[in-house]
Coordinates of C-alpha atoms and ligand atoms in Angstrom, one line a residue:
Chain A
M1 CA 49.2 2.5 -5.0
D2 CA 49.6 0.5 -8.3
D3 CA 49.5 -2.6 -6.1
V4 CA 46.7 -1.9 -3.9
L5 CA 43.4 -3.9 -4.9
S6 CA 40.1 -1.4 -4.5
R7 CA 38.6 -4.2 -2.6
Q8 CA 41.1 -3.1 0.3
M9 CA 39.4 0.4 0.7
Y10 CA 36.3 -1.2 1.5
Q11 CA 37.0 -2.2 4.9
E12 CA 34.1 -3.1 7.6
N13 CA 34.0 0.3 9.3
I14 CA 34.3 2.2 5.9
L15 CA 31.1 0.0 4.7
E16 CA 29.4 0.9 8.4
H17 CA 29.7 4.6 7.9
Y18 CA 28.6 4.4 4.7
K19 CA 25.3 2.5 5.2
K20 CA 24.9 4.4 8.5
P21 CA 26.6 7.8 8.9
Q22 CA 27.6 9.9 11.8
N23 CA 26.1 13.5 11.8
F24 CA 23.9 13.0 8.7
G25 CA 21.1 15.9 8.6
H26 CA 20.8 19.4 9.4
L27 CA 21.5 21.8 12.5
A28 CA 18.9 24.0 13.3
K29 CA 21.0 27.2 13.8
P30 CA 24.8 26.5 11.7
T31 CA 27.2 29.4 12.1
H32 CA 28.9 28.3 9.0
L33 CA 27.7 26.3 6.3
Y34 CA 29.3 25.4 2.8
H35 CA 28.5 23.3 -0.2
S36 CA 31.0 21.5 -2.6
H37 CA 30.8 19.4 -5.5
N38 CA 32.9 17.0 -6.9
P39 CA 33.4 17.7 -10.2
L40 CA 34.4 14.1 -10.9
C41 CA 31.3 12.2 -10.3
G42 CA 28.8 14.8 -10.0
D43 CA 28.3 14.1 -6.0
D44 CA 27.9 17.3 -3.7
L45 CA 28.4 17.8 0.0
T46 CA 26.8 20.7 2.4
I47 CA 28.7 21.0 5.9
E48 CA 27.0 22.8 8.4
I49 CA 29.0 24.0 11.6
A50 CA 27.7 25.5 14.9
V51 CA 31.0 27.3 16.3
V52 CA 30.6 28.6 20.0
D53 CA 33.7 30.4 21.7
G54 CA 35.7 29.2 18.8
K55 CA 35.1 25.6 19.1
V56 CA 33.0 23.4 16.7
S57 CA 30.3 22.7 19.3
D58 CA 28.0 20.5 16.6
V59 CA 28.1 19.6 13.0
R60 CA 26.0 18.1 10.4
F61 CA 26.5 16.8 6.8
S62 CA 24.0 16.2 3.9
G63 CA 24.3 15.3 0.0
V64 CA 25.1 12.3 -1.9
G65 CA 28.3 10.5 -2.7
C66 CA 30.1 7.4 -3.0
A67 CA 31.2 5.3 0.1
I68 CA 34.5 6.7 0.3
S69 CA 33.4 10.3 0.3
V70 CA 30.9 9.3 3.0
A71 CA 32.7 7.6 5.3
S72 CA 35.2 10.3 5.3
A73 CA 32.4 12.9 6.2
S74 CA 31.2 10.8 9.0
M75 CA 34.3 10.1 10.5
L76 CA 35.7 13.6 10.0
T77 CA 32.7 15.6 11.5
D78 CA 33.0 13.1 14.5
E79 CA 36.8 14.1 14.8
I80 CA 36.4 18.0 14.4
K81 CA 33.9 18.1 17.6
G82 CA 35.4 20.0 20.3
K83 CA 38.0 20.9 18.1
S84 CA 38.9 24.8 17.8
V85 CA 38.6 26.2 14.6
E86 CA 42.2 26.8 14.5
A87 CA 42.8 23.3 14.8
V88 CA 40.4 22.6 12.4
M89 CA 42.1 24.5 9.7
Q90 CA 45.4 22.8 10.6
M91 CA 44.2 19.7 9.7
T92 CA 45.5 17.7 6.3
K93 CA 44.9 15.3 4.1
D94 CA 47.3 12.7 6.3
D95 CA 44.7 13.2 9.5
V96 CA 41.9 12.2 7.1
L97 CA 43.7 9.2 5.8
E98 CA 44.5 8.4 9.2
L99 CA 41.1 8.3 10.1
L100 CA 40.2 6.1 7.1
Q101 CA 42.9 3.8 7.6
I102 CA 42.7 2.4 4.1
P103 CA 44.8 2.6 0.8
I104 CA 43.7 5.2 -1.3
G105 CA 44.6 5.6 -4.7
P106 CA 45.2 9.1 -6.6
V107 CA 41.9 8.7 -8.3
R108 CA 39.9 8.5 -5.4
L109 CA 41.7 11.2 -3.2
K110 CA 39.5 13.6 -4.4
C111 CA 36.5 11.7 -2.9
A112 CA 38.5 11.3 0.6
L113 CA 39.3 14.9 0.9
L114 CA 36.1 16.6 -0.3
S115 CA 34.8 16.6 3.5
L116 CA 37.8 18.3 5.1
E117 CA 38.2 20.9 2.1
T118 CA 34.6 21.5 2.7
V119 CA 34.8 21.6 6.7
Q120 CA 37.7 24.1 6.0
K121 CA 35.7 26.3 3.7
A122 CA 32.9 26.3 5.7
V123 CA 34.7 27.3 8.8
G124 CA 37.6 29.5 7.2
G125 CA 35.1 31.3 5.1
G126 CA 32.8 33.1 7.4
E127 CA 29.3 32.9 7.5
Chain B
M1 CA 27.8 -8.9 -43.6
T2 CA 27.1 -9.5 -40.0
M3 CA 29.0 -10.2 -37.1
D4 CA 28.9 -12.6 -34.4
N5 CA 30.7 -13.1 -31.1
Q6 CA 33.0 -15.5 -32.9
Q7 CA 34.2 -12.9 -35.0
A8 CA 34.1 -9.9 -32.4
H9 CA 37.0 -12.1 -31.0
L10 CA 38.5 -12.3 -33.7
L11 CA 38.7 -8.6 -34.1
K12 CA 39.7 -8.2 -30.5
S13 CA 42.9 -10.1 -31.3
D14 CA 43.8 -7.0 -34.1
F15 CA 43.9 -4.3 -30.8
P16 CA 46.9 -4.9 -28.7
I17 CA 45.7 -3.5 -25.9
L18 CA 43.2 -5.7 -25.0
N19 CA 45.4 -8.7 -25.5
T20 CA 48.3 -7.3 -23.3
A21 CA 47.1 -8.9 -19.7
Y22 CA 48.3 -6.9 -16.7
K23 CA 48.9 -8.9 -13.5
G24 CA 47.8 -12.1 -15.5
R25 CA 44.3 -10.4 -16.5
K26 CA 43.2 -8.8 -20.0
V27 CA 41.3 -5.6 -19.9
V28 CA 37.6 -5.9 -20.4
Y29 CA 37.4 -2.7 -22.2
L30 CA 33.6 -1.2 -21.6
D31 CA 34.3 2.4 -22.1
S32 CA 34.5 2.8 -25.8
G33 CA 32.1 5.9 -25.8
A34 CA 35.0 7.8 -23.9
T35 CA 37.5 6.5 -26.7
S36 CA 38.1 3.8 -28.5
Q37 CA 41.0 1.6 -28.5
K38 CA 43.1 1.4 -31.7
P39 CA 43.9 -1.6 -33.9
Q40 CA 47.6 -2.5 -34.8
V41 CA 47.1 -1.3 -38.5
V42 CA 46.2 2.6 -37.1
I43 CA 49.3 2.2 -34.9
D44 CA 51.5 0.8 -37.8
A45 CA 50.3 4.1 -39.9
I46 CA 51.1 6.6 -37.3
N47 CA 54.7 4.9 -36.6
Q48 CA 55.1 4.5 -40.2
Y49 CA 54.3 8.4 -40.5
Y50 CA 57.0 9.3 -38.1
R51 CA 59.3 6.8 -39.4
L52 CA 59.2 7.5 -43.0
E53 CA 56.7 10.3 -43.7
N54 CA 57.3 13.1 -41.4
A55 CA 57.4 16.9 -42.8
N56 CA 55.1 19.7 -42.8
I57 CA 52.5 20.2 -45.5
H58 CA 51.7 22.1 -48.0
R59 CA 54.6 24.3 -48.9
G60 CA 58.0 21.8 -48.7
I61 CA 59.2 21.6 -52.3
Y62 CA 60.6 18.0 -51.7
R63 CA 59.7 14.5 -51.4
L64 CA 58.6 14.4 -47.9
S65 CA 56.7 17.2 -47.8
E66 CA 54.8 16.0 -50.9
T67 CA 54.2 12.8 -49.1
A68 CA 52.9 14.3 -46.0
T69 CA 50.9 16.9 -47.9
R70 CA 49.0 13.8 -49.8
I71 CA 48.5 11.9 -46.9
W72 CA 46.8 14.9 -45.4
S73 CA 44.3 15.8 -48.1
E74 CA 43.7 12.1 -48.8
A75 CA 42.6 11.7 -45.4
H76 CA 40.2 14.6 -46.2
E77 CA 38.8 12.4 -48.9
V78 CA 38.7 9.6 -47.2
V79 CA 36.8 11.2 -44.0
A80 CA 34.3 12.9 -46.8
R81 CA 33.7 9.6 -48.4
L82 CA 32.5 8.3 -44.9
I83 CA 30.0 10.9 -44.1
G84 CA 28.9 11.6 -47.6
A85 CA 30.6 15.0 -48.4
K86 CA 33.0 16.4 -50.3
A87 CA 36.7 17.1 -49.1
E88 CA 36.7 20.9 -49.5
E89 CA 33.6 20.3 -46.8
V90 CA 35.5 18.5 -44.2
I91 CA 37.8 20.7 -41.7
F92 CA 40.2 18.8 -39.4
T93 CA 39.8 20.2 -36.1
R94 CA 41.1 18.7 -32.7
N95 CA 38.0 17.0 -31.8
T96 CA 34.4 17.2 -31.8
T97 CA 34.3 19.8 -29.1
E98 CA 36.2 22.2 -31.3
A99 CA 34.1 21.3 -34.4
L100 CA 31.4 22.8 -32.2
N101 CA 33.0 25.4 -30.7
L102 CA 34.3 26.6 -34.1
L103 CA 30.8 27.0 -35.2
S104 CA 29.5 28.7 -32.1
Y105 CA 32.2 31.0 -32.8
T106 CA 31.2 31.7 -36.8
L107 CA 27.8 30.9 -37.5
L108 CA 26.4 34.5 -36.1
P109 CA 26.2 36.3 -39.7
L110 CA 24.5 33.4 -40.9
L111 CA 21.0 33.8 -38.6
Q112 CA 19.6 36.1 -40.6
G113 CA 18.2 37.7 -37.5
R114 CA 16.5 34.8 -35.8
T115 CA 17.1 34.5 -32.2
E116 CA 16.4 31.0 -30.6
I117 CA 18.9 27.6 -30.7
V118 CA 17.3 24.5 -29.9
A119 CA 19.0 21.3 -28.6
G120 CA 18.3 18.4 -26.6
A121 CA 17.5 17.3 -23.1
M122 CA 20.8 14.4 -23.3
E123 CA 23.4 16.8 -25.3
H124 CA 27.1 16.1 -24.2
H125 CA 28.4 19.3 -22.6
A126 CA 30.4 19.7 -25.9
N127 CA 27.1 20.7 -27.3
L128 CA 25.3 22.4 -24.9
V129 CA 28.1 24.9 -23.6
P130 CA 29.2 26.6 -26.6
W131 CA 25.5 27.1 -27.7
Q132 CA 24.6 28.4 -24.4
Q133 CA 27.5 30.9 -24.5
M134 CA 27.0 31.9 -27.8
A135 CA 23.3 32.8 -26.8
K136 CA 24.4 34.7 -23.8
R137 CA 27.1 36.6 -26.0
H138 CA 24.6 37.7 -28.5
G139 CA 21.4 37.8 -26.6
L140 CA 19.8 34.7 -28.4
T141 CA 17.6 32.1 -26.2
L142 CA 18.7 28.4 -25.9
K143 CA 15.6 26.3 -26.0
I144 CA 16.0 22.6 -24.7
I145 CA 13.9 19.6 -26.0
P146 CA 12.6 17.7 -23.0
M147 CA 13.4 14.0 -22.4
L148 CA 10.4 11.7 -22.3
A149 CA 10.1 8.8 -19.1
D150 CA 11.4 6.4 -22.0
F151 CA 14.6 8.1 -22.5
T152 CA 13.8 9.4 -25.8
L153 CA 13.6 13.0 -26.9
D154 CA 9.7 14.4 -26.7
M155 CA 9.4 14.9 -30.4
T156 CA 5.8 16.4 -29.8
A157 CA 7.2 19.7 -27.9
A158 CA 10.3 19.4 -30.4
Q159 CA 7.8 20.3 -33.3
Q160 CA 6.5 22.9 -31.1
L161 CA 9.9 24.4 -30.1
I162 CA 11.2 24.4 -33.8
G163 CA 9.4 27.8 -35.4
S164 CA 10.1 30.6 -37.5
K165 CA 12.7 32.0 -35.0
T166 CA 14.5 28.9 -34.8
A167 CA 18.3 29.8 -36.1
I168 CA 20.1 26.5 -35.0
V169 CA 18.7 23.2 -34.3
A170 CA 22.0 21.5 -32.8
I171 CA 21.3 17.7 -31.8
G172 CA 23.8 14.9 -30.7
H173 CA 22.8 11.9 -32.7
V174 CA 23.3 9.5 -30.3
S175 CA 23.3 10.4 -26.4
N176 CA 26.5 9.4 -25.0
A177 CA 25.0 9.1 -21.5
L178 CA 22.0 6.6 -22.4
G179 CA 22.9 5.3 -25.9
T180 CA 19.5 6.8 -27.3
I181 CA 19.6 7.2 -31.2
H182 CA 17.2 10.4 -31.5
D183 CA 15.2 10.7 -34.6
V184 CA 17.2 13.3 -36.4
H185 CA 16.1 13.0 -40.0
K186 CA 12.8 14.4 -38.8
L187 CA 13.9 16.9 -36.4
F188 CA 16.2 18.3 -39.4
A189 CA 13.3 18.4 -41.9
W190 CA 11.3 20.4 -39.5
A191 CA 14.0 22.9 -39.1
K192 CA 15.1 23.1 -42.6
A193 CA 11.5 23.5 -43.6
L194 CA 11.2 26.6 -41.8
G195 CA 14.9 27.7 -42.8
A196 CA 17.1 26.7 -39.5
L197 CA 20.4 25.7 -39.8
T198 CA 21.2 22.1 -38.7
V199 CA 23.9 20.7 -36.6
L200 CA 24.7 17.2 -36.1
D201 CA 27.0 16.1 -33.0
A202 CA 28.0 12.5 -34.7
A203 CA 30.7 12.0 -31.9
Q204 CA 28.8 8.8 -30.9
S205 CA 26.8 7.9 -33.8
A206 CA 29.7 8.2 -36.6
P207 CA 31.7 5.5 -35.4
H208 CA 28.7 3.0 -35.0
L209 CA 26.6 3.3 -38.2
N210 CA 26.6 4.7 -41.7
L211 CA 26.4 8.4 -41.8
D212 CA 25.6 10.4 -44.7
V213 CA 25.1 14.2 -44.0
G214 CA 23.2 15.0 -47.0
K215 CA 20.5 12.2 -46.2
I216 CA 20.1 13.2 -42.5
G217 CA 19.7 16.9 -43.5
A218 CA 23.0 18.1 -41.4
D219 CA 24.2 21.4 -42.2
F220 CA 27.0 20.6 -40.4
A221 CA 28.3 17.8 -38.2
A222 CA 31.1 17.4 -35.9
L223 CA 33.0 14.1 -35.1
S224 CA 36.1 12.7 -33.2
A225 CA 38.5 10.4 -34.7
H226 CA 39.6 8.9 -31.2
K227 CA 36.0 7.3 -30.8
M228 CA 36.2 5.6 -34.2
L229 CA 39.5 3.7 -33.7
G230 CA 41.8 6.7 -34.8
P231 CA 44.1 8.9 -32.7
T232 CA 43.3 11.8 -30.0
G233 CA 43.9 15.0 -31.1
L234 CA 41.8 14.9 -34.6
G235 CA 38.5 15.9 -35.0
F236 CA 36.1 16.6 -38.1
L237 CA 33.6 19.3 -38.8
Y238 CA 31.4 18.8 -41.7
G239 CA 29.6 21.8 -43.5
R240 CA 27.9 22.7 -46.3
R241 CA 30.2 24.4 -48.8
D242 CA 27.8 27.5 -49.4
L243 CA 27.6 27.7 -45.4
L244 CA 31.2 27.4 -44.8
E245 CA 31.9 30.1 -47.7
Q246 CA 30.0 32.6 -45.8
M247 CA 31.3 32.2 -42.6
Q248 CA 34.6 34.0 -41.5
P249 CA 37.5 31.8 -39.9
W250 CA 37.9 31.9 -36.5
Q251 CA 41.6 31.4 -35.9
F252 CA 44.4 33.1 -37.8
G253 CA 47.9 32.3 -38.8
G254 CA 49.8 29.9 -41.3
D255 CA 48.1 27.8 -43.9
M256 CA 44.8 29.6 -43.7
I257 CA 45.5 32.7 -45.5
A258 CA 45.9 33.3 -49.4
E259 CA 47.8 36.5 -49.2
V260 CA 49.1 38.5 -46.3
S261 CA 50.2 42.4 -45.7
Y262 CA 51.1 44.1 -42.8
D263 CA 47.5 45.8 -43.3
D264 CA 45.1 42.7 -44.2
A265 CA 44.9 39.4 -45.4
K266 CA 43.0 37.0 -47.6
W267 CA 41.9 33.9 -46.9
N268 CA 42.9 30.6 -48.5
E269 CA 40.5 28.0 -50.1
L270 CA 38.2 25.2 -48.0
P271 CA 38.9 23.6 -45.9
M272 CA 42.2 25.5 -45.5
K273 CA 40.4 28.3 -44.3
F274 CA 39.5 27.0 -41.1
E275 CA 42.7 25.3 -40.6
A276 CA 45.2 27.6 -39.3
G277 CA 48.7 26.2 -37.9
T278 CA 50.3 22.8 -38.3
P279 CA 47.8 20.3 -37.8
H280 CA 48.1 16.3 -36.4
I281 CA 49.4 15.1 -39.8
A282 CA 50.2 11.7 -37.8
G283 CA 46.5 11.7 -37.0
A284 CA 45.6 12.1 -41.0
A285 CA 47.4 8.5 -41.6
G286 CA 45.8 7.4 -38.5
I287 CA 42.3 8.1 -39.1
V288 CA 42.5 6.5 -43.0
A289 CA 43.8 3.6 -41.5
A290 CA 41.1 3.6 -39.0
I291 CA 38.3 4.0 -41.4
G292 CA 39.7 1.1 -43.9
Y293 CA 39.4 -1.2 -40.6
L294 CA 35.8 -0.1 -39.9
K295 CA 34.8 -0.5 -43.5
S296 CA 36.4 -4.0 -44.2
V297 CA 34.2 -5.0 -41.2
G298 CA 31.3 -2.9 -42.3
L299 CA 29.6 -0.1 -40.2
E300 CA 26.1 -1.8 -40.3
A301 CA 27.5 -4.9 -38.9
I302 CA 29.4 -3.3 -36.4
G303 CA 26.1 -1.6 -34.9
A304 CA 24.2 -4.2 -35.6
W305 CA 26.6 -6.2 -33.3
E306 CA 26.4 -3.6 -30.9
K307 CA 22.5 -4.0 -30.8
E308 CA 23.1 -7.4 -30.2
L309 CA 25.4 -6.8 -27.0
L310 CA 23.1 -4.4 -25.7
K311 CA 20.2 -6.8 -26.0
Y312 CA 22.1 -9.4 -24.2
A313 CA 23.2 -7.1 -21.6
I314 CA 19.9 -5.8 -20.8
A315 CA 18.7 -9.3 -20.6
E316 CA 21.5 -10.3 -18.3
L317 CA 22.3 -7.3 -15.9
G318 CA 18.4 -7.0 -15.4
D319 CA 18.1 -9.6 -12.5
V320 CA 21.3 -8.2 -10.6
P321 CA 19.8 -7.1 -7.3
G322 CA 18.7 -3.4 -6.8
I323 CA 20.0 -2.4 -10.7
K324 CA 18.2 0.3 -12.5
L325 CA 18.7 0.5 -16.3
Y326 CA 18.3 3.8 -18.0
S327 CA 17.7 2.7 -21.3
A328 CA 15.2 3.1 -24.3
G329 CA 16.0 -0.5 -25.3
E330 CA 18.0 -1.9 -28.0
Q331 CA 15.7 -1.2 -30.7
R332 CA 16.2 2.8 -30.3
S333 CA 19.5 2.6 -28.7
A334 CA 22.9 2.2 -29.7
G335 CA 25.9 0.0 -27.7
I336 CA 25.7 1.9 -24.6
L337 CA 24.0 1.0 -21.1
S338 CA 23.7 3.3 -18.4
F339 CA 22.8 2.3 -14.9
T340 CA 22.8 2.8 -11.3
L341 CA 22.7 -0.3 -8.1
A342 CA 20.4 0.6 -5.4
T343 CA 23.3 -0.2 -2.8
V344 CA 26.7 0.8 -4.5
H345 CA 27.7 4.2 -5.6
P346 CA 28.9 4.2 -9.6
H347 CA 32.1 5.5 -8.3
D348 CA 32.9 2.7 -5.7
L349 CA 31.4 0.1 -8.5
A350 CA 34.2 1.2 -11.2
S351 CA 37.0 1.3 -8.4
L352 CA 35.7 -2.5 -7.8
L353 CA 35.5 -3.5 -11.4
S354 CA 39.1 -2.2 -11.7
D355 CA 40.2 -4.7 -9.6
D356 CA 39.3 -7.3 -12.1
E357 CA 40.6 -5.0 -15.2
I358 CA 36.9 -4.4 -16.1
C359 CA 36.6 -0.5 -17.5
V360 CA 33.1 1.0 -17.3
R361 CA 32.7 5.2 -16.8
A362 CA 30.8 6.3 -13.5
G363 CA 29.9 9.7 -13.3
H364 CA 27.9 12.2 -15.2
H365 CA 29.1 11.6 -18.5
C366 CA 29.6 15.2 -19.4
A367 CA 25.6 15.5 -19.2
M368 CA 25.3 17.2 -15.6
P369 CA 21.6 18.6 -16.6
L370 CA 20.3 15.3 -17.8
M371 CA 21.7 13.7 -14.6
G372 CA 19.9 16.4 -12.6
R373 CA 16.2 15.7 -14.7
L374 CA 17.3 11.5 -14.2
G375 CA 17.2 12.4 -10.4
V376 CA 20.9 11.0 -9.6
S377 CA 24.2 12.8 -9.9
A378 CA 26.1 9.9 -11.4
T379 CA 25.3 6.6 -13.5
A380 CA 27.8 3.8 -14.3
R381 CA 28.0 3.2 -18.1
A382 CA 29.2 0.1 -20.5
S383 CA 29.5 1.1 -23.7
F384 CA 30.4 -1.6 -26.5
Y385 CA 32.3 -1.2 -29.7
L386 CA 33.3 -4.1 -32.2
Y387 CA 35.8 -5.5 -30.2
N388 CA 33.5 -6.4 -27.5
T389 CA 31.9 -10.1 -26.6
F390 CA 29.5 -11.6 -24.9
E391 CA 32.1 -12.7 -22.3
D392 CA 33.0 -9.0 -21.9
V393 CA 29.0 -8.6 -20.6
D394 CA 29.4 -11.9 -18.6
M395 CA 32.6 -10.6 -16.8
L396 CA 30.6 -7.1 -15.9
K397 CA 27.8 -9.1 -14.5
V398 CA 30.0 -11.1 -12.0
G399 CA 31.5 -7.9 -10.9
L400 CA 28.3 -6.3 -10.5
I401 CA 27.3 -9.0 -8.4
K402 CA 30.5 -9.0 -6.6
A403 CA 30.0 -5.8 -5.6
V404 CA 26.6 -5.9 -4.4
E405 CA 27.3 -8.6 -2.5
L406 CA 30.5 -6.7 -0.9
F407 CA 28.1 -3.7 0.1
G408 CA 25.6 -6.1 1.5
Ligands
PLP501 C1 28.1 13.0 -27.9 C2 29.1 13.6 -27.8 N1 29.7 14.9 -28.0 C3 30.7 15.0 -27.6 C4 31.7 14.4 -27.4 C5 33.2 15.4 -27.3 O1 34.3 14.4 -28.2 P1 35.3 15.2 -27.8 O2 35.9 14.9 -26.6 O3 36.4 14.2 -28.6 O4 35.8 16.7 -28.1 C6 31.6 13.4 -26.8 C7 32.5 12.8 -26.0 O5 32.6 12.0 -25.0 C8 30.5 13.0 -27.0 O6 30.0 11.5 -26.3

């Protein structure tokens, strides 16, 4: 990743998701909720999920974050809607990177993956 | 002696890392608050130690060991002279953090039944968590001097907080997050008048001003070599001799003992009593060279130059669209400038600046409670040292404007 400029992370669609994130806010009745903290920068992220019949029926996120973490949360929350909890638990780093479609160096990987970690802790960790 | 932009450029050439181009660009280093770069003389001193002088200290009866031992004790004298102390009052540690932890594990018997520790709202975690945890261990109370809207400490509140129950007043001299220089003189005078112990976290001040622990009224002071042109892995704890003598060691092993049987041990003299195990001897060689270099430029001149840079930065960066500065102004600050942009998160900004080899820090600066107080999760921070120039600030400004434009 040494030769990749950070500039290349900030593609139009990333900035778009950052400025107008999908699924930002709260659910009236989440069945699952998890709050995460990025120790690197002090940012935080809360994921609220409503699971019906083993599937993600709705999801919201809130908190503060950098463009990478917000865009990733925005895209990921769109992606998991309608998915089974099992399928969500099987998602990996590569799935997130595929959604983002940008080169991410090791330092910022944490930002990109915070949303997946939080989603999986929410649905995997019971209430 | 005073410094100007031309001299800063000259000094920059003494620092190999600042003169090495990466993909055609030299580093614009604005993160000296985290750690300083090292001049060639320091690198040479460490190199020479390992090439020509390396041996363990204290018990070797041969030339090399005598040389190493001399380097080690000479370093104590040099550091002591720098801060107005005596050699036996300076304990070499790994860093500021270890120095402050040492205190938090050894001061209890000196508290005379007093139950309160007072620290400031802007403390680095290293001068907060050790006291917080000491308080938890021993049923003490940690009290925090609040911050005012102008990013200085509320001295009126401080005077009320420091009282007859106060055991320790522990203050960071210069805030690493915001750059504010605190009036430790006054705080420590109040503390001492009431019989409290005073602890100075000098990690951000010792590299930038003439520190005299006696004049300031510090019973203890902690500092790190790596923030003052020296190597990582070496720090210092100053303690008043009569107090250090009453304290028990917190780490045990070689060098810190005078006599050992299977049942008991007697402690060595100061400062060895608190220096268990083989220390960072090469670091000692490095810090002597670093202090020599700092003195040749003059700490007063260095501090004044950093204020120049801060003044310039406040004026220049002030008109970047959406910028917010968290600064008490150059009169009351050292060369540190914390800021946020309305549209670009500090983390994204630092990534973008890095494309142009501009190094700033983005995050909570190990002062998470302070960030909460400021109502942000993070800021970006530029911090200056003697090798920074007006052009470095100009480059930062260009970088900020580019980032703001990219985010639209
Ligand atoms: C004010 C202050 N105190 C303590 C520390 C901790 O220093 P070290 O990491 O060298 O122990 C720092 C370093 O950032 C600091 O700025």
